[in-house]
Coordinates of C-alpha atoms in Angstrom, one line a residue:
Chain A
X1 CA 0.0 0.0 0.0
X2 CA 1.5 3.3 -1.0
X3 CA 1.9 6.0 1.6
X4 CA -0.8 8.6 1.2
X5 CA 0.3 11.4 -1.0
X6 CA 0.4 14.9 0.6
X7 CA -1.5 16.3 -2.4
X8 CA -5.2 15.5 -2.3
X9 CA -5.7 16.1 -6.0
X10 CA -3.0 13.5 -6.8
X11 CA -4.6 10.8 -4.8
X12 CA -8.0 11.6 -6.0
X13 CA -7.1 11.4 -9.6
X14 CA -5.1 8.3 -9.1
X15 CA -8.0 6.4 -7.7
X16 CA -9.7 4.1 -10.1
X17 CA -11.9 6.3 -12.2
X18 CA -14.6 3.7 -12.4
X19 CA -14.9 3.3 -8.6
X20 CA -15.0 7.0 -7.9
X21 CA -17.7 7.8 -10.3
X22 CA -19.8 4.7 -9.8
X23 CA -19.9 4.8 -6.0
X24 CA -21.5 8.2 -6.1
X25 CA -24.1 7.6 -8.8
X26 CA -25.8 4.3 -8.0
X27 CA -26.0 3.7 -4.3
X28 CA -26.5 0.1 -3.8
X29 CA -26.3 -2.4 -0.9
X30 CA -23.5 -4.3 -2.6
X31 CA -20.5 -2.7 -4.3
X32 CA -21.1 -2.5 -8.1
X33 CA -19.7 -5.2 -10.3
X34 CA -17.1 -4.4 -12.9
X35 CA -19.6 -4.9 -15.6
X36 CA -22.0 -2.5 -14.1
X37 CA -19.3 0.1 -13.7
X38 CA -18.2 -0.3 -17.3
X39 CA -21.8 0.0 -18.5
X40 CA -22.3 3.2 -16.5
X41 CA -19.2 4.7 -17.9
X42 CA -20.1 3.7 -21.4
X43 CA -23.5 5.3 -21.1
X44 CA -22.1 8.5 -19.8
X45 CA -19.5 8.8 -22.5
X46 CA -21.9 8.0 -25.3
X47 CA -24.5 10.4 -23.9
X48 CA -21.9 13.1 -23.6
X49 CA -20.5 12.6 -27.1
X50 CA -23.7 12.4 -29.0
X51 CA -26.5 13.2 -26.6
X52 CA -24.8 16.4 -25.4
X53 CA -24.3 17.8 -28.8
X54 CA -27.7 16.7 -30.0
X55 CA -29.4 18.2 -26.9
X56 CA -27.6 21.5 -27.5
X57 CA -28.6 21.3 -31.1
X58 CA -32.3 20.8 -30.3
X59 CA -32.2 23.4 -27.6
X60 CA -30.7 26.0 -29.9
X61 CA -33.0 25.0 -32.7
X62 CA -36.0 25.7 -30.4
X63 CA -34.5 28.9 -28.9
X64 CA -33.8 30.4 -32.3
X65 CA -37.4 30.1 -33.2
X66 CA -38.8 31.3 -29.9
X67 CA -36.6 34.4 -29.5
X68 CA -38.5 37.6 -30.6
X69 CA -35.6 38.9 -32.7
X70 CA -34.8 39.3 -36.3
X71 CA -33.8 36.0 -37.9
X72 CA -30.1 37.0 -38.2
X73 CA -29.9 38.3 -34.7
X74 CA -31.6 35.2 -33.4
X75 CA -29.1 32.9 -35.1
X76 CA -26.1 34.9 -33.7
X77 CA -27.4 35.0 -30.2
X78 CA -28.4 31.3 -30.0
X79 CA -25.1 30.3 -31.5
X80 CA -23.1 32.2 -28.9
X81 CA -25.4 30.8 -26.1
X82 CA -25.1 27.4 -27.5
X83 CA -21.3 27.3 -27.0
X84 CA -21.9 28.1 -23.3
X85 CA -24.7 25.6 -22.9
X86 CA -22.8 22.7 -24.5
X87 CA -19.9 22.5 -22.0
X88 CA -22.3 23.1 -19.1
X89 CA -24.5 20.2 -20.3
X90 CA -21.6 17.9 -20.6
X91 CA -20.4 18.7 -17.1
X92 CA -23.8 17.9 -15.9
X93 CA -23.9 14.6 -17.8
X94 CA -20.8 13.4 -16.0
X95 CA -21.5 15.0 -12.6
X96 CA -25.2 14.0 -12.2
X97 CA -25.6 11.5 -9.4
X98 CA -27.9 9.1 -11.1
X99 CA -27.1 7.9 -14.6
X100 CA -30.6 6.7 -15.3
X101 CA -32.2 10.0 -14.1
X102 CA -29.7 12.0 -16.2
X103 CA -30.4 10.1 -19.4
X104 CA -34.2 10.4 -18.8
X105 CA -33.9 14.1 -18.1
X106 CA -31.9 14.7 -21.2
X107 CA -34.3 12.7 -23.3
X108 CA -37.2 14.6 -21.9
X109 CA -35.4 17.9 -22.5
X110 CA -34.8 17.0 -26.2
X111 CA -38.5 16.1 -26.6
X112 CA -39.6 19.4 -25.0
X113 CA -37.2 21.3 -27.3
X114 CA -38.5 19.5 -30.3
X115 CA -42.1 20.3 -29.3
X116 CA -41.2 23.9 -28.6
X117 CA -39.5 24.2 -32.0
X118 CA -42.5 22.7 -33.8
X119 CA -44.9 25.0 -31.9
X120 CA -42.8 28.1 -32.6
X121 CA -41.8 27.3 -36.2
Chain B
X1 CA -16.3 21.6 -3.0
X2 CA -18.5 18.6 -3.2
X3 CA -16.4 15.5 -3.1
X4 CA -18.4 13.5 -5.6
X5 CA -18.5 16.4 -8.1
X6 CA -14.7 16.6 -7.7
X7 CA -14.3 12.9 -8.4
X8 CA -16.4 12.9 -11.5
X9 CA -14.5 15.9 -12.8
X10 CA -11.2 14.2 -12.1
X11 CA -12.4 11.4 -14.3
X12 CA -13.6 13.7 -17.0
X13 CA -10.3 15.6 -17.0
X14 CA -8.2 12.5 -17.3
X15 CA -10.1 10.7 -20.0
X16 CA -10.9 13.7 -22.1
X17 CA -7.3 14.6 -22.0
X18 CA -6.4 11.2 -23.4
X19 CA -8.8 11.0 -26.2
X20 CA -8.8 14.5 -27.6
X21 CA -5.6 15.9 -26.1
X22 CA -3.5 15.2 -29.1
X23 CA -5.9 17.0 -31.4
X24 CA -6.1 19.9 -28.9
X25 CA -2.3 20.1 -28.9
X26 CA -2.3 20.3 -32.7
X27 CA -4.9 23.0 -32.6
X28 CA -3.0 25.1 -30.1
X29 CA 0.4 24.6 -31.8
X30 CA -0.8 25.4 -35.3
X31 CA -2.9 28.2 -33.9
X32 CA 0.1 29.8 -32.3
X33 CA 1.8 29.7 -35.7
X34 CA -1.3 31.1 -37.4
X35 CA -1.1 34.3 -35.4
X36 CA 1.6 35.5 -37.7
X37 CA 0.1 33.9 -40.9
X38 CA 0.4 37.1 -42.9
X39 CA 4.1 37.4 -42.1
X40 CA 4.7 33.8 -42.9
X41 CA 2.8 34.3 -46.2
X42 CA 5.1 37.2 -47.0
X43 CA 8.2 35.1 -46.0
X44 CA 7.1 32.4 -48.4
X45 CA 6.9 34.6 -51.5
X46 CA 10.4 35.8 -52.5
X47 CA 8.9 37.9 -55.3
X48 CA 7.3 40.3 -52.8
X49 CA 10.6 41.1 -51.1
X50 CA 12.7 44.1 -51.7
X51 CA 10.0 46.0 -53.6
X52 CA 9.6 49.7 -52.9
X53 CA 6.3 50.5 -51.4
X54 CA 3.6 51.8 -53.7
X55 CA 0.8 54.3 -52.9
X56 CA -2.7 52.9 -52.5
X57 CA -3.7 54.8 -55.6
X58 CA -1.1 53.1 -57.7
X59 CA -2.0 49.7 -56.3
X60 CA -5.7 50.3 -57.0
X61 CA -5.0 51.3 -60.6
X62 CA -2.7 48.5 -61.2
X63 CA -5.3 46.0 -59.9
X64 CA -8.0 47.6 -61.9
X65 CA -5.9 47.5 -65.1
X66 CA -5.1 43.8 -64.5
X67 CA -8.7 42.9 -64.0
X68 CA -9.8 44.9 -67.1
X69 CA -7.3 42.9 -69.1
X70 CA -7.8 39.4 -67.7
X71 CA -11.3 39.2 -66.5
X72 CA -13.4 41.9 -68.2
X73 CA -16.5 39.8 -68.3
X74 CA -16.4 38.6 -64.7
X75 CA -19.3 39.4 -62.4
X76 CA -17.2 40.0 -59.4
X77 CA -13.9 41.8 -58.9
X78 CA -12.0 42.2 -55.6
X79 CA -9.0 44.3 -55.1
X80 CA -7.1 44.2 -51.8
X81 CA -4.3 46.8 -51.3
X82 CA -1.0 46.0 -49.8
X83 CA -1.0 46.6 -46.0
X84 CA 1.6 46.7 -43.3
X85 CA 1.3 43.0 -42.5
X86 CA 1.1 41.7 -46.0
X87 CA 2.5 44.1 -48.6
X88 CA 1.0 42.4 -51.6
X89 CA -1.6 43.5 -54.1
X90 CA -4.2 40.7 -54.3
X91 CA -6.9 40.7 -56.9
X92 CA -9.7 38.2 -57.1
X93 CA -12.4 37.6 -59.7
X94 CA -15.1 35.1 -60.5
X95 CA -14.6 33.0 -63.5
X96 CA -17.3 31.8 -65.9
X97 CA -18.2 28.8 -63.7
X98 CA -18.6 30.9 -60.6
X99 CA -15.4 29.8 -58.9
X100 CA -13.2 32.5 -57.4
X101 CA -9.7 32.9 -58.6
X102 CA -7.1 35.2 -57.2
X103 CA -3.7 36.5 -58.1
X104 CA -0.9 38.5 -56.5
X105 CA 0.2 41.3 -58.7
X106 CA 3.3 43.4 -58.7
X107 CA 1.8 46.9 -58.9
X108 CA 4.7 48.4 -60.8
X109 CA 4.9 46.0 -63.6
X110 CA 1.5 44.3 -63.5
X111 CA 3.0 40.9 -63.6
X112 CA 1.5 38.0 -61.7
X113 CA 3.4 36.2 -59.0
X114 CA 3.0 32.7 -60.2
X115 CA 4.4 30.9 -57.2
X116 CA 1.9 28.5 -55.8
X117 CA 2.5 28.1 -52.1
X118 CA 0.4 27.4 -49.1
X119 CA 2.3 30.0 -47.0
X120 CA 1.3 30.7 -43.5
X121 CA -2.3 30.0 -44.4
X122 CA -1.4 26.3 -44.2
X123 CA -1.2 26.6 -40.4
X124 CA -4.5 28.5 -40.4
X125 CA -6.3 25.8 -42.4
X126 CA -4.7 23.1 -40.2
X127 CA -5.8 24.9 -37.1
X128 CA -9.5 25.4 -37.8
X129 CA -10.4 22.5 -40.0
X130 CA -7.4 20.1 -40.0
X131 CA -6.8 21.2 -43.6
X132 CA -9.8 19.2 -44.7
X133 CA -12.2 20.8 -47.1
X134 CA -15.6 21.4 -45.4
X135 CA -17.6 20.2 -48.4
X136 CA -15.5 17.0 -49.1
X137 CA -14.2 16.0 -45.7
X138 CA -16.2 17.6 -42.9
X139 CA -14.6 15.3 -40.4
X140 CA -11.8 17.8 -39.9
X141 CA -14.4 20.3 -38.6
X142 CA -16.0 17.8 -36.3
X143 CA -12.7 16.8 -34.7
X144 CA -11.9 20.5 -34.1
X145 CA -15.3 21.1 -32.5
X146 CA -14.9 18.0 -30.3
X147 CA -11.4 19.0 -29.3
X148 CA -12.5 22.5 -28.5
X149 CA -15.3 21.2 -26.3
X150 CA -12.8 18.9 -24.7
X151 CA -10.5 21.8 -24.0
X152 CA -13.4 23.8 -22.3
X153 CA -14.3 20.7 -20.3
X154 CA -10.7 20.1 -19.4
X155 CA -10.2 23.7 -18.2
X156 CA -13.4 23.6 -16.1
X157 CA -12.8 20.2 -14.7
X158 CA -9.2 21.2 -14.0
X159 CA -10.3 24.1 -11.9
X160 CA -12.7 21.9 -10.0
X161 CA -10.0 19.4 -9.2
X162 CA -7.5 21.9 -8.0
X163 CA -9.4 23.8 -5.4
X164 CA -6.0 24.6 -3.9
X165 CA -5.2 26.6 -7.0
X166 CA -3.3 29.4 -5.4
X167 CA -1.1 27.1 -3.3
X168 CA -0.5 24.8 -6.2
X169 CA 0.4 27.8 -8.4
X170 CA 3.6 28.5 -6.5
X171 CA 4.6 25.0 -6.3
X172 CA 7.2 23.9 -8.7
X173 CA 9.6 21.3 -7.5
X174 CA 12.1 20.5 -10.3
X175 CA 14.1 18.3 -8.0
X176 CA 11.2 16.2 -6.8
X177 CA 10.3 12.9 -8.3
X178 CA 9.6 12.8 -12.0
X179 CA 5.8 12.4 -11.7
X180 CA 5.6 15.4 -9.4
X181 CA 7.7 17.5 -11.7
X182 CA 5.4 16.9 -14.6
X183 CA 2.3 17.5 -12.4
X184 CA 3.7 20.8 -11.2
X185 CA 4.6 21.9 -14.7
X186 CA 1.1 20.9 -15.8
X187 CA -0.4 22.9 -13.0
X188 CA 1.7 26.0 -13.5
X189 CA 1.1 26.0 -17.3
X190 CA -2.6 25.4 -16.7
X191 CA -3.4 27.9 -14.1
X192 CA -1.5 31.1 -15.1
X193 CA -3.0 31.4 -18.6
X194 CA -6.3 29.8 -17.8
X195 CA -8.4 32.9 -18.7
X196 CA -6.7 32.9 -22.0
X197 CA -7.4 29.2 -22.7
X198 CA -11.1 29.6 -21.8
X199 CA -11.3 32.8 -23.9
X200 CA -9.5 31.5 -26.9
X201 CA -11.4 28.3 -27.1
X202 CA -14.8 29.9 -26.6
X203 CA -14.1 32.7 -29.1
X204 CA -12.7 30.2 -31.6
X205 CA -16.0 28.4 -31.6
X206 CA -17.9 31.7 -31.8
X207 CA -15.9 32.9 -34.7
X208 CA -17.2 30.1 -36.9
X209 CA -20.5 29.7 -35.3
X210 CA -22.3 28.9 -38.5
X211 CA -20.0 25.9 -39.1
X212 CA -19.7 24.5 -35.6
X213 CA -23.3 24.8 -34.4
X214 CA -25.6 25.3 -37.4
X215 CA -28.7 24.5 -35.4
X216 CA -30.2 28.0 -35.5
X217 CA -29.6 28.3 -39.2
X218 CA -31.4 25.1 -39.9
X219 CA -34.2 26.2 -37.6
X220 CA -34.8 29.6 -39.3
X221 CA -33.5 29.4 -42.8
X222 CA -34.9 26.9 -45.3
X223 CA -32.2 27.8 -47.7
X224 CA -29.5 26.9 -45.2
X225 CA -26.2 28.7 -44.9
X226 CA -26.4 30.5 -48.2
X227 CA -29.7 32.1 -47.4
X228 CA -28.4 33.0 -43.9
X229 CA -25.3 34.6 -45.3
X230 CA -27.1 36.8 -47.8
X231 CA -29.6 37.8 -45.0
X232 CA -26.7 38.9 -42.7
X233 CA -25.1 40.7 -45.6
X234 CA -28.3 42.5 -46.5
X235 CA -28.7 43.5 -42.9
X236 CA -26.2 46.2 -43.7
X237 CA -25.7 46.7 -47.3
X238 CA -27.4 46.8 -50.6
X239 CA -28.8 43.4 -51.5
X240 CA -26.9 41.6 -54.2
X241 CA -28.8 38.9 -56.0
X242 CA -26.5 36.7 -58.1
X243 CA -29.2 35.6 -60.4
X244 CA -29.8 39.1 -61.7
X245 CA -28.6 39.2 -65.2
X246 CA -25.6 41.5 -65.9
X247 CA -26.6 44.8 -67.4
X248 CA -25.5 46.3 -70.6
X249 CA -21.9 47.4 -71.0
X250 CA -21.4 50.9 -69.6
X251 CA -18.5 53.1 -68.6
X252 CA -17.8 52.8 -64.9
X253 CA -17.0 55.5 -62.4
X254 CA -13.2 55.4 -61.7
X255 CA -12.5 53.5 -58.5
X256 CA -9.8 55.9 -57.4
X257 CA -12.3 58.7 -56.8
X258 CA -14.3 56.5 -54.5
X259 CA -11.3 56.4 -52.0
X260 CA -11.9 60.0 -51.1
X261 CA -15.6 59.6 -50.7
X262 CA -15.1 56.7 -48.4
X263 CA -12.4 58.2 -46.4
X264 CA -14.5 61.3 -45.8
X265 CA -16.8 59.0 -43.9
X266 CA -14.5 56.4 -42.4
X267 CA -11.4 58.5 -41.8
X268 CA -8.1 58.9 -43.5
X269 CA -6.2 55.8 -44.6
X270 CA -9.0 53.5 -43.7
X271 CA -9.9 51.7 -46.9
X272 CA -9.0 48.1 -47.4
X273 CA -10.9 46.2 -50.1
X274 CA -12.8 47.1 -53.2
X275 CA -15.6 44.8 -54.2
X276 CA -17.1 45.4 -57.6
X277 CA -20.2 43.6 -58.8
X278 CA -20.9 43.4 -62.5
X279 CA -18.0 45.6 -63.4
X280 CA -18.2 47.4 -66.7
X281 CA -22.0 47.2 -66.8
X282 CA -24.8 49.7 -66.2
X283 CA -25.9 47.9 -63.0
X284 CA -22.4 47.8 -61.5
X285 CA -22.1 48.4 -57.7
X286 CA -18.9 49.0 -55.8
X287 CA -18.4 48.3 -52.1
X288 CA -15.5 49.9 -50.4
X289 CA -14.6 48.1 -47.1
X290 CA -13.0 49.7 -44.1
X291 CA -9.9 48.1 -42.6
X292 CA -10.4 46.2 -39.4
X293 CA -7.1 46.2 -37.6
X294 CA -7.6 49.3 -35.5
X295 CA -10.3 47.8 -33.2
X296 CA -11.2 44.5 -31.8
X297 CA -14.5 44.0 -33.6
X298 CA -14.2 42.0 -36.8
X299 CA -17.2 43.6 -38.2
X300 CA -16.9 44.9 -41.7
X301 CA -18.0 48.5 -42.3
X302 CA -18.7 49.2 -46.0
X303 CA -20.1 51.8 -48.2
X304 CA -21.9 50.8 -51.4
X305 CA -21.7 53.0 -54.4
X306 CA -23.4 52.9 -57.8
X307 CA -20.8 51.7 -60.2
X308 CA -21.7 54.1 -63.1
X309 CA -22.5 57.4 -61.3
X310 CA -20.4 57.0 -58.1
X311 CA -23.5 58.0 -56.1
X312 CA -23.5 56.6 -52.5
X313 CA -26.2 53.9 -52.3
X314 CA -25.8 52.9 -48.7
X315 CA -23.6 53.6 -45.7
X316 CA -23.6 51.2 -42.9
X317 CA -25.3 52.9 -40.0
X318 CA -27.7 50.4 -38.7
X319 CA -26.1 48.6 -35.8
X320 CA -27.1 45.3 -34.3
X321 CA -25.7 44.9 -30.8
X322 CA -25.8 41.1 -31.1
X323 CA -23.8 41.2 -34.4
X324 CA -21.4 43.5 -32.8
X325 CA -21.0 41.2 -29.8
X326 CA -20.3 38.2 -32.1
X327 CA -17.8 40.2 -34.1
X328 CA -16.1 41.4 -30.9
X329 CA -15.7 37.9 -29.6
X330 CA -14.5 36.8 -33.0
X331 CA -12.0 39.6 -33.1
X332 CA -10.6 38.6 -29.7
X333 CA -9.7 35.3 -31.3
X334 CA -8.1 36.5 -34.5
X335 CA -6.0 39.2 -32.8
X336 CA -5.7 41.5 -35.8
X337 CA -5.7 44.4 -33.4
X338 CA -3.0 45.6 -31.1
X339 CA 0.1 45.2 -33.3
X340 CA 2.9 42.7 -33.1
X341 CA 3.3 43.0 -29.3
X342 CA -0.2 41.7 -28.7
X343 CA 0.3 39.0 -31.3
X344 CA 3.4 37.8 -29.5
X345 CA 1.4 37.5 -26.3
X346 CA -1.0 35.3 -28.1
X347 CA 1.7 33.1 -29.5
X348 CA 3.4 32.7 -26.1
X349 CA 0.1 31.9 -24.4
X350 CA -0.9 29.6 -27.2
X351 CA 2.4 27.7 -26.9
X352 CA 1.8 27.4 -23.2
X353 CA -1.6 25.9 -24.0
X354 CA 0.2 23.4 -26.2
X355 CA 2.6 22.7 -23.5
X356 CA -0.1 22.2 -20.8
X357 CA -1.6 19.5 -23.0
X358 CA 1.7 17.9 -23.8
X359 CA 2.6 17.8 -20.1
X360 CA -0.8 16.4 -19.3
X361 CA -0.5 13.5 -21.8
X362 CA 3.0 12.8 -20.5
X363 CA 1.7 12.8 -16.9
X364 CA -1.1 10.4 -17.8
X365 CA 1.4 8.0 -19.4
X366 CA 3.9 8.1 -16.6
X367 CA 1.4 7.6 -13.9
X368 CA -0.3 4.7 -15.6
X369 CA 2.9 3.1 -16.8
X370 CA 4.3 3.1 -13.2
X371 CA 1.2 1.6 -11.9
X372 CA 0.8 -0.9 -14.7
X373 CA -0.2 -4.3 -13.3
X374 CA 1.0 -6.5 -16.1
X375 CA 3.8 -6.5 -18.7
X376 CA 1.2 -6.3 -21.4
X377 CA -0.5 -3.2 -20.1
X378 CA 3.0 -1.6 -19.5
X379 CA 3.8 -2.4 -23.1
X380 CA 0.6 -0.7 -24.2
X381 CA 1.5 2.4 -22.2
X382 CA 4.9 2.4 -23.8
X383 CA 3.3 2.4 -27.2
X384 CA 1.1 5.3 -26.1
X385 CA 4.2 7.1 -24.9
X386 CA 5.9 6.5 -28.3
X387 CA 2.9 7.9 -30.1
X388 CA 2.9 10.9 -27.7
X389 CA 6.5 11.8 -28.6
X390 CA 5.6 11.6 -32.3
X391 CA 2.5 13.7 -31.9
X392 CA 4.2 16.4 -29.8
X393 CA 7.8 16.6 -31.0
X394 CA 7.0 15.2 -34.4
X395 CA 4.6 18.1 -35.0
X396 CA 7.4 20.6 -34.3
X397 CA 9.7 18.8 -36.7
X398 CA 7.0 18.6 -39.4
X399 CA 6.2 22.3 -39.1
X400 CA 9.8 23.4 -39.5
X401 CA 10.2 20.9 -42.4
X402 CA 7.1 22.4 -44.0
X403 CA 8.7 25.9 -43.8
X404 CA 11.8 24.6 -45.4
X405 CA 9.8 22.8 -48.1
X406 CA 8.1 26.1 -49.0
X407 CA 11.4 27.6 -50.0
X408 CA 13.1 24.5 -51.3
X409 CA 10.5 23.0 -53.6
X410 CA 11.0 24.0 -57.2
X411 CA 8.8 26.9 -58.2
X412 CA 7.5 25.4 -61.3
X413 CA 6.4 22.1 -59.7
X414 CA 2.9 21.1 -60.7
X415 CA 0.5 20.9 -57.7
X416 CA 3.1 22.6 -55.6
X417 CA 0.7 23.3 -52.8
X418 CA 0.0 19.6 -52.4
X419 CA 3.7 18.8 -52.4
X420 CA 4.2 21.2 -49.6
X421 CA 1.5 19.5 -47.6
X422 CA 3.0 16.2 -48.5
X423 CA 6.3 17.3 -47.1
X424 CA 4.6 18.1 -43.8
X425 CA 2.7 14.8 -43.6
X426 CA 5.7 12.7 -44.8
X427 CA 8.0 14.2 -42.1
X428 CA 5.3 13.7 -39.5
X429 CA 4.8 10.1 -40.5
X430 CA 8.5 9.6 -40.4
X431 CA 8.5 10.8 -36.8
X432 CA 5.9 8.1 -36.0
X433 CA 8.0 5.5 -37.7
X434 CA 11.0 6.7 -35.8
X435 CA 9.0 6.7 -32.5
X436 CA 8.1 3.0 -33.1
X437 CA 11.4 1.6 -34.1
X438 CA 13.9 3.5 -31.9
X439 CA 14.6 2.6 -28.2
X440 CA 12.3 4.5 -25.9
X441 CA 15.0 6.2 -23.7
X442 CA 16.3 8.0 -26.8
X443 CA 13.1 9.1 -28.3
X444 CA 12.5 12.6 -26.9
X445 CA 16.1 13.6 -27.3
X446 CA 16.3 12.4 -30.9
X447 CA 13.0 14.0 -32.0
X448 CA 13.7 17.3 -30.2
X449 CA 17.1 17.3 -31.8
X450 CA 15.5 16.7 -35.2
X451 CA 13.2 19.6 -34.5
X452 CA 16.0 21.8 -33.6
X453 CA 17.8 20.9 -36.8
X454 CA 14.8 21.5 -39.0
X455 CA 14.1 24.8 -37.4
X456 CA 17.7 25.9 -37.8
X457 CA 17.5 25.0 -41.4
X458 CA 14.6 27.4 -42.0
X459 CA 16.8 30.5 -42.3
X460 CA 19.4 28.6 -44.2
X461 CA 17.0 27.8 -47.0
X462 CA 17.1 31.5 -47.8
X463 CA 20.3 30.8 -49.6
X464 CA 18.3 29.3 -52.4
X465 CA 17.1 32.9 -53.0
X466 CA 20.2 34.9 -52.0
X467 CA 18.6 38.2 -51.5
X468 CA 16.6 36.7 -48.6
X469 CA 19.5 35.5 -46.6
X470 CA 19.3 36.7 -43.0
X471 CA 22.3 39.0 -43.2
X472 CA 20.9 40.7 -46.3
X473 CA 17.4 41.2 -44.9
X474 CA 18.7 42.8 -41.8
X475 CA 20.8 45.2 -43.9
X476 CA 18.0 46.1 -46.3
X477 CA 15.5 46.6 -43.6
X478 CA 13.2 43.7 -44.6
X479 CA 12.3 43.2 -41.0
X480 CA 9.5 40.7 -41.5
X481 CA 11.7 38.1 -43.2
X482 CA 14.5 38.8 -40.8
X483 CA 12.1 38.3 -37.9
X484 CA 10.8 35.0 -39.2
X485 CA 14.3 33.7 -39.7
X486 CA 15.4 34.9 -36.3
X487 CA 12.4 33.4 -34.5
X488 CA 13.1 30.1 -36.1
X489 CA 16.7 30.2 -35.0
X490 CA 15.6 31.0 -31.4
X491 CA 13.1 28.2 -31.6
X492 CA 15.8 25.9 -32.8
X493 CA 17.9 26.9 -29.8
X494 CA 15.1 26.2 -27.4
X495 CA 14.5 22.8 -28.9
X496 CA 18.2 22.1 -28.7
X497 CA 18.3 23.0 -25.0
X498 CA 15.3 20.8 -24.3
X499 CA 16.9 18.0 -26.2
X500 CA 20.0 18.2 -24.1
X501 CA 18.2 18.5 -20.8
X502 CA 15.5 15.9 -21.2
X503 CA 16.2 12.9 -19.1
X504 CA 14.2 9.8 -19.7
X505 CA 14.1 7.4 -16.9
X506 CA 12.8 3.9 -17.4
X507 CA 10.6 2.2 -14.9
X508 CA 12.7 -0.1 -12.8
X509 CA 10.2 -2.9 -12.3
X510 CA 8.4 -3.7 -9.0
X511 CA 11.0 -1.9 -6.9
X512 CA 10.0 1.3 -8.5
X513 CA 6.4 0.9 -7.6
X514 CA 7.1 1.2 -3.9
X515 CA 7.7 4.6 -2.3
X516 CA 8.6 7.5 -4.4
X517 CA 8.0 7.0 -8.1
X518 CA 10.7 8.8 -9.9

């Protein structure tokens, strides 16, 4: 067993990534199996890569239509906001405590944005 | 700070760094080189050197004469004067098929500079789209977006991890164990210019918003980007519809006179481009653009004139605060303001960004390699380490080799631009091959030494065109060329120092895993 490092950040980052994320997101009576951990990580990564961008896309799509500005102004403003929303969304995708709830919320959000876009378009 | 949040951010920081770190490194490195792209373009074209400066009037008239002779029936002309950063007269026109052609003209003689070269623009294209054409290979754009998002996430997650930022900032222990050294270097490089990294990444995305996040355009414009662009343009200027037929031939108002009208509105010495639509026809219009390098905003101010009578059709007065915000953010990225001093700050900060990523990947490799449970996983990390050397040091070698190639390739070579790119890619590929076949302890030293050699060669290639040799350019006052050569010499020196000082230590088996890892 290595002596604990005096730098907390070092010891944090050197912990197994899977353990640290999984413990916090799916509280269970038994420790998560390796397969469950891998599955959770995979879901998060896929969601962040595709879902995050797609959710931003849908949100900006809807926002562009809803904003009461000229078309060109609306495009510019939503684009700039989009680049702020996208990283925030991805942080949330990884930081959310429950993977299942996160995916469900994201999905619901995308549906809502699609509905809003259709209503406003 | 919440412990679970911190743990998830530590995970994000590590894995994002691994997958997209190398692309982000490429973007920062080529981006730093792109800051001086105009100067590198000038360096690459020997025919521009040693020419006495011409007045704008002479340049304009020479450009107009050239276009009259070579593209009299074109529907679009563009004339860009020489300016302080790029003293070349550039004319463009649309050919019969609608493609844009351009040429660099010597204003005195009217001859065309026929040298085909990528110039400094190579680094720009590499930087924002990995040199892949958007219409044929959009994957370059996607990778750049992904890497930019990754950079933003890495910065944010990095801040979350290091809640002891201020204390870590002043911690640099070069005599400590190897892993600590890399970590401290990574922290130092990461914290000091952090605002720059966040700003440059965000503004980079904002600058090409219509490419990187086209959602709003798809939402509001059925005609897509084309329709959007003509809408934004017509926000300010007279609407130009390309499917209007050209009018009948008519004598056009002399362009030179429009300079005075424009400068009466925009101020002295403020004109930059002339755009002429349907030149030589009775429906000709001329737009005179204001230069953009005296302010941060990248917004183009123009005046549109009737091409036959010279009457002012429209002056840009309507302002959209949102457009101005976007062009301000975009301007922060391109750094066309502030002169060379500011550009140097951008280069240094950009190189620090590249270094923070490189130290990050190295840190990942060292930590994992030292903890590797089996020989097979250690071998895997060693392969990653080899690739890391080739990605980081190899890129430096390839960039310098590209610069040499621009001067050394024969001027009349067909498809010369592609050969220049080929030189870059071939040298980079060679560094990968070198990284795989050479023993690991020697890799960094050899590749950095190769980089130093290639960079030192850059000023030497001037002897192919003797008037550009460093001693001559200093004497004749051609400061731009002299500066490029001098900078590459300094860069060679820096790489040589690094090559000498780098000490690679192998993992000494199980004994090394106990106690201090160094």
